[in-house]
């Protein structure tokens, strides 16, 4: 039986869901860095820094080049903020469910690309889905979290560890463990990508269809059983 405190959360809000998404995020980051151009596509801080350097050095070509992934990330956030209500009321599934399906379609597309395809195809596609994932999955059991990068998880782990030790705060300790689990999942995803890419190259990405497929089945089952009230319910943080 699922613990009582977990039953009130949507499937898209469960800590286990966020762990799987963090695993996929770590895999995507290691994938693009290892065999798709040596870049990280899960976040945009590096692209902003590099575009600023290019602008400062008068390298206009490089500046406009960095606008491409940044624009893809912007588009992902725009889409994921604009369409959830339409999807929920017209398709009778939640946006989070459709997003997982779109991620799987993107993974299938990228995994079957020839190795000679331009790296930018993989980079921009992962920028887009990472942005949509980041903007869609915001809180795990009322704990604000990201699913595509680690900076805030690391900060929260340190801050909560201090609070737990200084004030003997059990809730802080519980949240610290939750953030640490996310870090561990991300690292495991990166390790899996590094190992699999050595043997399967671009097709290594297809292995992420397994955890994503599990989430899709889990989300679909909830949507099928859901009444209008549950479908209309917004996840925490939205």
PDB file of C-alpha atoms in Angstrom:
ATOM      1  CA  UNK A   1       0.000   0.000   0.000  1.00  0.00           C
ATOM      2  CA  UNK A   2       1.155   3.529  -0.800  1.00  0.00           C
ATOM      3  CA  UNK A   3       1.771   5.699   2.271  1.00  0.00           C
ATOM      4  CA  UNK A   4      -1.146   7.988   3.090  1.00  0.00           C
ATOM      5  CA  UNK A   5       0.936  11.135   2.561  1.00  0.00           C
ATOM      6  CA  UNK A   6       1.551  10.091  -1.068  1.00  0.00           C
ATOM      7  CA  UNK A   7      -2.060   9.404  -1.992  1.00  0.00           C
ATOM      8  CA  UNK A   8      -3.097  13.043  -2.177  1.00  0.00           C
ATOM      9  CA  UNK A   9      -0.550  13.879  -4.849  1.00  0.00           C
ATOM     10  CA  UNK A  10      -0.965  13.579  -8.596  1.00  0.00           C
ATOM     11  CA  UNK A  11       1.340  11.114 -10.334  1.00  0.00           C
ATOM     12  CA  UNK A  12       3.230  14.065 -11.811  1.00  0.00           C
ATOM     13  CA  UNK A  13       3.939  15.368  -8.289  1.00  0.00           C
ATOM     14  CA  UNK A  14       5.410  12.208  -6.761  1.00  0.00           C
ATOM     15  CA  UNK A  15       9.047  12.161  -5.666  1.00  0.00           C
ATOM     16  CA  UNK A  16       9.515   8.907  -7.592  1.00  0.00           C
ATOM     17  CA  UNK A  17       8.394  10.683 -10.780  1.00  0.00           C
ATOM     18  CA  UNK A  18      10.911  13.461 -10.228  1.00  0.00           C
ATOM     19  CA  UNK A  19      13.684  10.914  -9.628  1.00  0.00           C
ATOM     20  CA  UNK A  20      12.980   9.285 -12.993  1.00  0.00           C
ATOM     21  CA  UNK A  21      12.922  12.674 -14.717  1.00  0.00           C
ATOM     22  CA  UNK A  22      16.190  13.624 -13.038  1.00  0.00           C
ATOM     23  CA  UNK A  23      17.715  10.364 -14.294  1.00  0.00           C
ATOM     24  CA  UNK A  24      16.567  11.265 -17.810  1.00  0.00           C
ATOM     25  CA  UNK A  25      17.910  14.811 -17.363  1.00  0.00           C
ATOM     26  CA  UNK A  26      21.322  13.497 -16.356  1.00  0.00           C
ATOM     27  CA  UNK A  27      21.282  11.158 -19.324  1.00  0.00           C
ATOM     28  CA  UNK A  28      20.402  13.966 -21.755  1.00  0.00           C
ATOM     29  CA  UNK A  29      23.159  16.208 -20.396  1.00  0.00           C
ATOM     30  CA  UNK A  30      25.839  13.533 -20.583  1.00  0.00           C
ATOM     31  CA  UNK A  31      24.595  12.455 -24.017  1.00  0.00           C
ATOM     32  CA  UNK A  32      24.952  15.869 -25.646  1.00  0.00           C
ATOM     33  CA  UNK A  33      28.262  16.534 -23.906  1.00  0.00           C
ATOM     34  CA  UNK A  34      29.763  13.132 -24.733  1.00  0.00           C
ATOM     35  CA  UNK A  35      28.812  12.670 -28.386  1.00  0.00           C
ATOM     36  CA  UNK A  36      26.771  15.663 -29.543  1.00  0.00           C
ATOM     37  CA  UNK A  37      29.117  18.613 -29.590  1.00  0.00           C
ATOM     38  CA  UNK A  38      30.445  18.843 -26.036  1.00  0.00           C
ATOM     39  CA  UNK A  39      27.606  21.051 -24.757  1.00  0.00           C
ATOM     40  CA  UNK A  40      25.019  20.835 -21.992  1.00  0.00           C
ATOM     41  CA  UNK A  41      21.469  21.431 -23.219  1.00  0.00           C
ATOM     42  CA  UNK A  42      19.474  21.084 -19.989  1.00  0.00           C
ATOM     43  CA  UNK A  43      19.850  24.755 -18.988  1.00  0.00           C
ATOM     44  CA  UNK A  44      20.904  28.019 -20.597  1.00  0.00           C
ATOM     45  CA  UNK A  45      23.309  29.757 -18.215  1.00  0.00           C
ATOM     46  CA  UNK A  46      26.366  28.717 -20.213  1.00  0.00           C
ATOM     47  CA  UNK A  47      24.792  29.905 -23.469  1.00  0.00           C
ATOM     48  CA  UNK A  48      24.071  33.317 -21.953  1.00  0.00           C
ATOM     49  CA  UNK A  49      27.659  33.596 -20.729  1.00  0.00           C
ATOM     50  CA  UNK A  50      29.085  32.517 -24.085  1.00  0.00           C
ATOM     51  CA  UNK A  51      26.767  34.828 -26.019  1.00  0.00           C
ATOM     52  CA  UNK A  52      27.824  37.737 -23.795  1.00  0.00           C
ATOM     53  CA  UNK A  53      31.509  36.916 -24.400  1.00  0.00           C
ATOM     54  CA  UNK A  54      30.862  36.729 -28.148  1.00  0.00           C
ATOM     55  CA  UNK A  55      29.030  40.063 -28.052  1.00  0.00           C
ATOM     56  CA  UNK A  56      31.834  41.655 -26.052  1.00  0.00           C
ATOM     57  CA  UNK A  57      34.415  40.397 -28.548  1.00  0.00           C
ATOM     58  CA  UNK A  58      32.388  41.522 -31.547  1.00  0.00           C
ATOM     59  CA  UNK A  59      31.884  37.950 -32.740  1.00  0.00           C
ATOM     60  CA  UNK A  60      28.454  38.498 -34.246  1.00  0.00           C
ATOM     61  CA  UNK A  61      28.215  35.099 -35.899  1.00  0.00           C
ATOM     62  CA  UNK A  62      28.814  33.268 -32.635  1.00  0.00           C
ATOM     63  CA  UNK A  63      26.439  35.608 -30.799  1.00  0.00           C
ATOM     64  CA  UNK A  64      23.574  34.815 -33.168  1.00  0.00           C
ATOM     65  CA  UNK A  65      24.501  31.129 -33.056  1.00  0.00           C
ATOM     66  CA  UNK A  66      23.868  31.046 -29.299  1.00  0.00           C
ATOM     67  CA  UNK A  67      20.499  32.698 -29.812  1.00  0.00           C
ATOM     68  CA  UNK A  68      19.275  29.485 -31.482  1.00  0.00           C
ATOM     69  CA  UNK A  69      19.334  27.194 -28.399  1.00  0.00           C
ATOM     70  CA  UNK A  70      18.211  30.071 -26.178  1.00  0.00           C
ATOM     71  CA  UNK A  71      15.224  30.630 -28.467  1.00  0.00           C
ATOM     72  CA  UNK A  72      14.414  26.912 -28.403  1.00  0.00           C
ATOM     73  CA  UNK A  73      14.411  27.009 -24.612  1.00  0.00           C
ATOM     74  CA  UNK A  74      12.159  30.072 -24.661  1.00  0.00           C
ATOM     75  CA  UNK A  75       9.784  28.295 -27.045  1.00  0.00           C
ATOM     76  CA  UNK A  76       9.624  25.242 -24.787  1.00  0.00           C
ATOM     77  CA  UNK A  77       8.592  27.364 -21.804  1.00  0.00           C
ATOM     78  CA  UNK A  78       6.052  29.247 -23.921  1.00  0.00           C
ATOM     79  CA  UNK A  79       4.424  26.067 -25.226  1.00  0.00           C
ATOM     80  CA  UNK A  80       4.303  24.323 -21.859  1.00  0.00           C
ATOM     81  CA  UNK A  81       2.657  27.373 -20.294  1.00  0.00           C
ATOM     82  CA  UNK A  82       0.139  27.930 -23.093  1.00  0.00           C
ATOM     83  CA  UNK A  83      -1.375  24.548 -23.959  1.00  0.00           C
ATOM     84  CA  UNK A  84      -2.131  22.558 -20.738  1.00  0.00           C
ATOM     85  CA  UNK A  85      -5.737  23.749 -20.366  1.00  0.00           C
ATOM     86  CA  UNK A  86      -6.526  23.051 -24.015  1.00  0.00           C
ATOM     87  CA  UNK A  87      -5.024  19.538 -23.781  1.00  0.00           C
ATOM     88  CA  UNK A  88      -6.840  18.707 -20.573  1.00  0.00           C
ATOM     89  CA  UNK A  89     -10.291  19.762 -21.785  1.00  0.00           C
ATOM     90  CA  UNK A  90     -10.087  18.527 -25.382  1.00  0.00           C
ATOM     91  CA  UNK A  91      -8.026  15.331 -25.172  1.00  0.00           C
ATOM     92  CA  UNK A  92      -9.098  14.174 -21.699  1.00  0.00           C
ATOM     93  CA  UNK A  93      -5.498  13.694 -20.628  1.00  0.00           C
ATOM     94  CA  UNK A  94      -3.228  15.917 -18.628  1.00  0.00           C
ATOM     95  CA  UNK A  95      -0.480  18.003 -20.226  1.00  0.00           C
ATOM     96  CA  UNK A  96       2.169  16.179 -18.180  1.00  0.00           C
ATOM     97  CA  UNK A  97       1.061  12.914 -19.807  1.00  0.00           C
ATOM     98  CA  UNK A  98       1.271  14.349 -23.300  1.00  0.00           C
ATOM     99  CA  UNK A  99       4.666  15.876 -22.531  1.00  0.00           C
ATOM    100  CA  UNK A 100       6.111  12.482 -21.627  1.00  0.00           C
ATOM    101  CA  UNK A 101       4.752  11.125 -24.904  1.00  0.00           C
ATOM    102  CA  UNK A 102       6.360  14.034 -26.790  1.00  0.00           C
ATOM    103  CA  UNK A 103       9.663  13.392 -24.994  1.00  0.00           C
ATOM    104  CA  UNK A 104       9.551   9.754 -26.042  1.00  0.00           C
ATOM    105  CA  UNK A 105       8.852  10.763 -29.650  1.00  0.00           C
ATOM    106  CA  UNK A 106      11.810  13.170 -29.541  1.00  0.00           C
ATOM    107  CA  UNK A 107      14.058  10.479 -28.052  1.00  0.00           C
ATOM    108  CA  UNK A 108      13.004   8.015 -30.755  1.00  0.00           C
ATOM    109  CA  UNK A 109      13.694  10.613 -33.455  1.00  0.00           C
ATOM    110  CA  UNK A 110      17.121  11.545 -32.076  1.00  0.00           C
ATOM    111  CA  UNK A 111      18.109   7.961 -31.315  1.00  0.00           C
ATOM    112  CA  UNK A 112      17.501   6.929 -34.916  1.00  0.00           C
ATOM    113  CA  UNK A 113      19.360   9.867 -36.468  1.00  0.00           C
ATOM    114  CA  UNK A 114      22.501   8.885 -38.385  1.00  0.00           C
ATOM    115  CA  UNK A 115      25.766   9.717 -36.642  1.00  0.00           C
ATOM    116  CA  UNK A 116      26.577  12.108 -39.489  1.00  0.00           C
ATOM    117  CA  UNK A 117      23.585  14.345 -38.732  1.00  0.00           C
ATOM    118  CA  UNK A 118      24.464  17.860 -37.515  1.00  0.00           C
ATOM    119  CA  UNK A 119      24.853  18.006 -33.744  1.00  0.00           C
ATOM    120  CA  UNK A 120      22.583  21.033 -33.615  1.00  0.00           C
ATOM    121  CA  UNK A 121      19.543  18.837 -34.330  1.00  0.00           C
ATOM    122  CA  UNK A 122      20.077  16.929 -31.089  1.00  0.00           C
ATOM    123  CA  UNK A 123      21.063  20.029 -29.148  1.00  0.00           C
ATOM    124  CA  UNK A 124      18.034  22.111 -30.118  1.00  0.00           C
ATOM    125  CA  UNK A 125      15.574  19.230 -29.670  1.00  0.00           C
ATOM    126  CA  UNK A 126      16.862  18.516 -26.167  1.00  0.00           C
ATOM    127  CA  UNK A 127      16.826  22.246 -25.368  1.00  0.00           C
ATOM    128  CA  UNK A 128      13.146  22.273 -26.279  1.00  0.00           C
ATOM    129  CA  UNK A 129      12.078  19.204 -24.302  1.00  0.00           C
ATOM    130  CA  UNK A 130      14.254  20.126 -21.298  1.00  0.00           C
ATOM    131  CA  UNK A 131      12.591  23.532 -21.135  1.00  0.00           C
ATOM    132  CA  UNK A 132       9.096  22.033 -21.311  1.00  0.00           C
ATOM    133  CA  UNK A 133       9.992  19.463 -18.666  1.00  0.00           C
ATOM    134  CA  UNK A 134      11.500  22.080 -16.354  1.00  0.00           C
ATOM    135  CA  UNK A 135       8.467  24.361 -16.649  1.00  0.00           C
ATOM    136  CA  UNK A 136       5.936  21.542 -16.263  1.00  0.00           C
ATOM    137  CA  UNK A 137       7.294  19.609 -13.280  1.00  0.00           C
ATOM    138  CA  UNK A 138       7.785  22.186 -10.534  1.00  0.00           C
ATOM    139  CA  UNK A 139       7.066  20.628  -7.150  1.00  0.00           C
ATOM    140  CA  UNK A 140       7.540  17.110  -5.830  1.00  0.00           C
ATOM    141  CA  UNK A 141       5.167  16.546  -2.918  1.00  0.00           C
ATOM    142  CA  UNK A 142       5.113  20.285  -2.177  1.00  0.00           C
ATOM    143  CA  UNK A 143       8.902  20.626  -2.399  1.00  0.00           C
ATOM    144  CA  UNK A 144       9.992  23.029  -5.190  1.00  0.00           C
ATOM    145  CA  UNK A 145      12.358  21.127  -7.486  1.00  0.00           C
ATOM    146  CA  UNK A 146      13.881  21.163 -10.951  1.00  0.00           C
ATOM    147  CA  UNK A 147      14.150  18.043 -13.097  1.00  0.00           C
ATOM    148  CA  UNK A 148      16.824  19.026 -15.615  1.00  0.00           C
ATOM    149  CA  UNK A 149      19.746  20.453 -13.616  1.00  0.00           C
ATOM    150  CA  UNK A 150      21.333  20.215 -10.170  1.00  0.00           C
ATOM    151  CA  UNK A 151      22.322  23.670  -8.915  1.00  0.00           C
ATOM    152  CA  UNK A 152      19.279  24.270  -6.720  1.00  0.00           C
ATOM    153  CA  UNK A 153      19.276  20.698  -5.437  1.00  0.00           C
ATOM    154  CA  UNK A 154      22.877  21.104  -4.309  1.00  0.00           C
ATOM    155  CA  UNK A 155      22.128  24.473  -2.678  1.00  0.00           C
ATOM    156  CA  UNK A 156      19.083  23.095  -0.911  1.00  0.00           C
ATOM    157  CA  UNK A 157      20.976  20.027   0.298  1.00  0.00           C
ATOM    158  CA  UNK A 158      23.607  22.228   1.939  1.00  0.00           C
ATOM    159  CA  UNK A 159      21.126  24.708   3.420  1.00  0.00           C
ATOM    160  CA  UNK A 160      18.804  22.019   4.735  1.00  0.00           C
ATOM    161  CA  UNK A 161      21.697  20.015   6.204  1.00  0.00           C
ATOM    162  CA  UNK A 162      22.714  23.102   8.180  1.00  0.00           C
ATOM    163  CA  UNK A 163      19.157  23.634   9.411  1.00  0.00           C
ATOM    164  CA  UNK A 164      18.724  19.985  10.336  1.00  0.00           C
ATOM    165  CA  UNK A 165      21.964  19.938  12.356  1.00  0.00           C
ATOM    166  CA  UNK A 166      21.605  23.329  14.063  1.00  0.00           C
ATOM    167  CA  UNK A 167      17.919  23.113  14.921  1.00  0.00           C
ATOM    168  CA  UNK A 168      17.376  19.338  15.008  1.00  0.00           C
ATOM    169  CA  UNK A 169      14.735  19.945  12.344  1.00  0.00           C
ATOM    170  CA  UNK A 170      13.336  16.630  11.113  1.00  0.00           C
ATOM    171  CA  UNK A 171      11.389  18.214   8.277  1.00  0.00           C
ATOM    172  CA  UNK A 172      14.565  19.877   7.019  1.00  0.00           C
ATOM    173  CA  UNK A 173      16.353  16.530   7.210  1.00  0.00           C
ATOM    174  CA  UNK A 174      13.547  14.880   5.227  1.00  0.00           C
ATOM    175  CA  UNK A 175      13.709  17.531   2.523  1.00  0.00           C
ATOM    176  CA  UNK A 176      17.508  17.326   2.444  1.00  0.00           C
ATOM    177  CA  UNK A 177      17.276  13.588   1.727  1.00  0.00           C
ATOM    178  CA  UNK A 178      14.740  14.263  -1.045  1.00  0.00           C
ATOM    179  CA  UNK A 179      17.067  16.744  -2.763  1.00  0.00           C
ATOM    180  CA  UNK A 180      20.006  14.368  -2.340  1.00  0.00           C
ATOM    181  CA  UNK A 181      17.980  11.632  -4.019  1.00  0.00           C
ATOM    182  CA  UNK A 182      17.497  13.938  -7.002  1.00  0.00           C
ATOM    183  CA  UNK A 183      21.242  14.597  -7.226  1.00  0.00           C
ATOM    184  CA  UNK A 184      21.958  10.897  -7.067  1.00  0.00           C
ATOM    185  CA  UNK A 185      19.404  10.140  -9.800  1.00  0.00           C
ATOM    186  CA  UNK A 186      20.914  12.812 -12.055  1.00  0.00           C
ATOM    187  CA  UNK A 187      24.413  11.400 -11.572  1.00  0.00           C
ATOM    188  CA  UNK A 188      23.214   7.858 -12.257  1.00  0.00           C
ATOM    189  CA  UNK A 189      21.627   9.079 -15.486  1.00  0.00           C
ATOM    190  CA  UNK A 190      24.911  10.677 -16.518  1.00  0.00           C
ATOM    191  CA  UNK A 191      26.856   7.518 -15.676  1.00  0.00           C
ATOM    192  CA  UNK A 192      24.427   5.397 -17.689  1.00  0.00           C
ATOM    193  CA  UNK A 193      24.783   7.736 -20.683  1.00  0.00           C
ATOM    194  CA  UNK A 194      28.588   7.746 -20.501  1.00  0.00           C
ATOM    195  CA  UNK A 195      28.723   3.952 -20.462  1.00  0.00           C
ATOM    196  CA  UNK A 196      26.036   3.313 -23.088  1.00  0.00           C
ATOM    197  CA  UNK A 197      27.302   5.982 -25.499  1.00  0.00           C
ATOM    198  CA  UNK A 198      30.642   4.144 -25.694  1.00  0.00           C
ATOM    199  CA  UNK A 199      28.919   1.078 -27.074  1.00  0.00           C
ATOM    200  CA  UNK A 200      25.826   2.370 -28.868  1.00  0.00           C
ATOM    201  CA  UNK A 201      26.719   5.964 -29.815  1.00  0.00           C
ATOM    202  CA  UNK A 202      23.554   7.925 -30.629  1.00  0.00           C
ATOM    203  CA  UNK A 203      21.298   4.925 -30.199  1.00  0.00           C
ATOM    204  CA  UNK A 204      22.169   4.972 -26.484  1.00  0.00           C
ATOM    205  CA  UNK A 205      19.489   7.632 -26.121  1.00  0.00           C
ATOM    206  CA  UNK A 206      16.851   5.003 -26.892  1.00  0.00           C
ATOM    207  CA  UNK A 207      17.450   3.435 -23.472  1.00  0.00           C
ATOM    208  CA  UNK A 208      15.671   6.395 -21.867  1.00  0.00           C
ATOM    209  CA  UNK A 209      12.459   5.115 -23.473  1.00  0.00           C
ATOM    210  CA  UNK A 210      12.299   2.538 -20.661  1.00  0.00           C
ATOM    211  CA  UNK A 211      11.945   4.926 -17.688  1.00  0.00           C
ATOM    212  CA  UNK A 212       9.920   7.397 -19.742  1.00  0.00           C
ATOM    213  CA  UNK A 213       7.626   4.594 -20.912  1.00  0.00           C
ATOM    214  CA  UNK A 214       7.037   3.607 -17.296  1.00  0.00           C
ATOM    215  CA  UNK A 215       6.021   7.191 -16.471  1.00  0.00           C
ATOM    216  CA  UNK A 216       3.747   7.355 -19.507  1.00  0.00           C
ATOM    217  CA  UNK A 217       1.914   4.192 -18.433  1.00  0.00           C
ATOM    218  CA  UNK A 218       1.613   5.515 -14.881  1.00  0.00           C
ATOM    219  CA  UNK A 219       0.250   8.888 -16.037  1.00  0.00           C
ATOM    220  CA  UNK A 220      -2.150   7.368 -18.569  1.00  0.00           C
ATOM    221  CA  UNK A 221      -3.583   5.018 -15.970  1.00  0.00           C
ATOM    222  CA  UNK A 222      -4.286   7.965 -13.683  1.00  0.00           C
ATOM    223  CA  UNK A 223      -5.860   9.951 -16.543  1.00  0.00           C
ATOM    224  CA  UNK A 224      -8.109   7.055 -17.567  1.00  0.00           C
ATOM    225  CA  UNK A 225      -9.366   6.621 -14.024  1.00  0.00           C
ATOM    226  CA  UNK A 226      -9.657  10.349 -13.371  1.00  0.00           C
ATOM    227  CA  UNK A 227     -12.895  12.249 -13.274  1.00  0.00           C
ATOM    228  CA  UNK A 228     -13.285  15.828 -14.409  1.00  0.00           C
ATOM    229  CA  UNK A 229     -12.286  17.169 -10.994  1.00  0.00           C
ATOM    230  CA  UNK A 230      -8.936  15.371 -11.013  1.00  0.00           C
ATOM    231  CA  UNK A 231      -8.182  16.315 -14.623  1.00  0.00           C
ATOM    232  CA  UNK A 232      -8.950  19.950 -13.822  1.00  0.00           C
ATOM    233  CA  UNK A 233      -6.655  19.962 -10.798  1.00  0.00           C
ATOM    234  CA  UNK A 234      -3.434  21.887 -11.281  1.00  0.00           C
ATOM    235  CA  UNK A 235      -0.169  20.465  -9.905  1.00  0.00           C
ATOM    236  CA  UNK A 236       1.360  22.434  -7.056  1.00  0.00           C
ATOM    237  CA  UNK A 237       3.433  25.375  -8.224  1.00  0.00           C
ATOM    238  CA  UNK A 238       1.249  26.198 -11.252  1.00  0.00           C
TER     239      UNK A 238
END
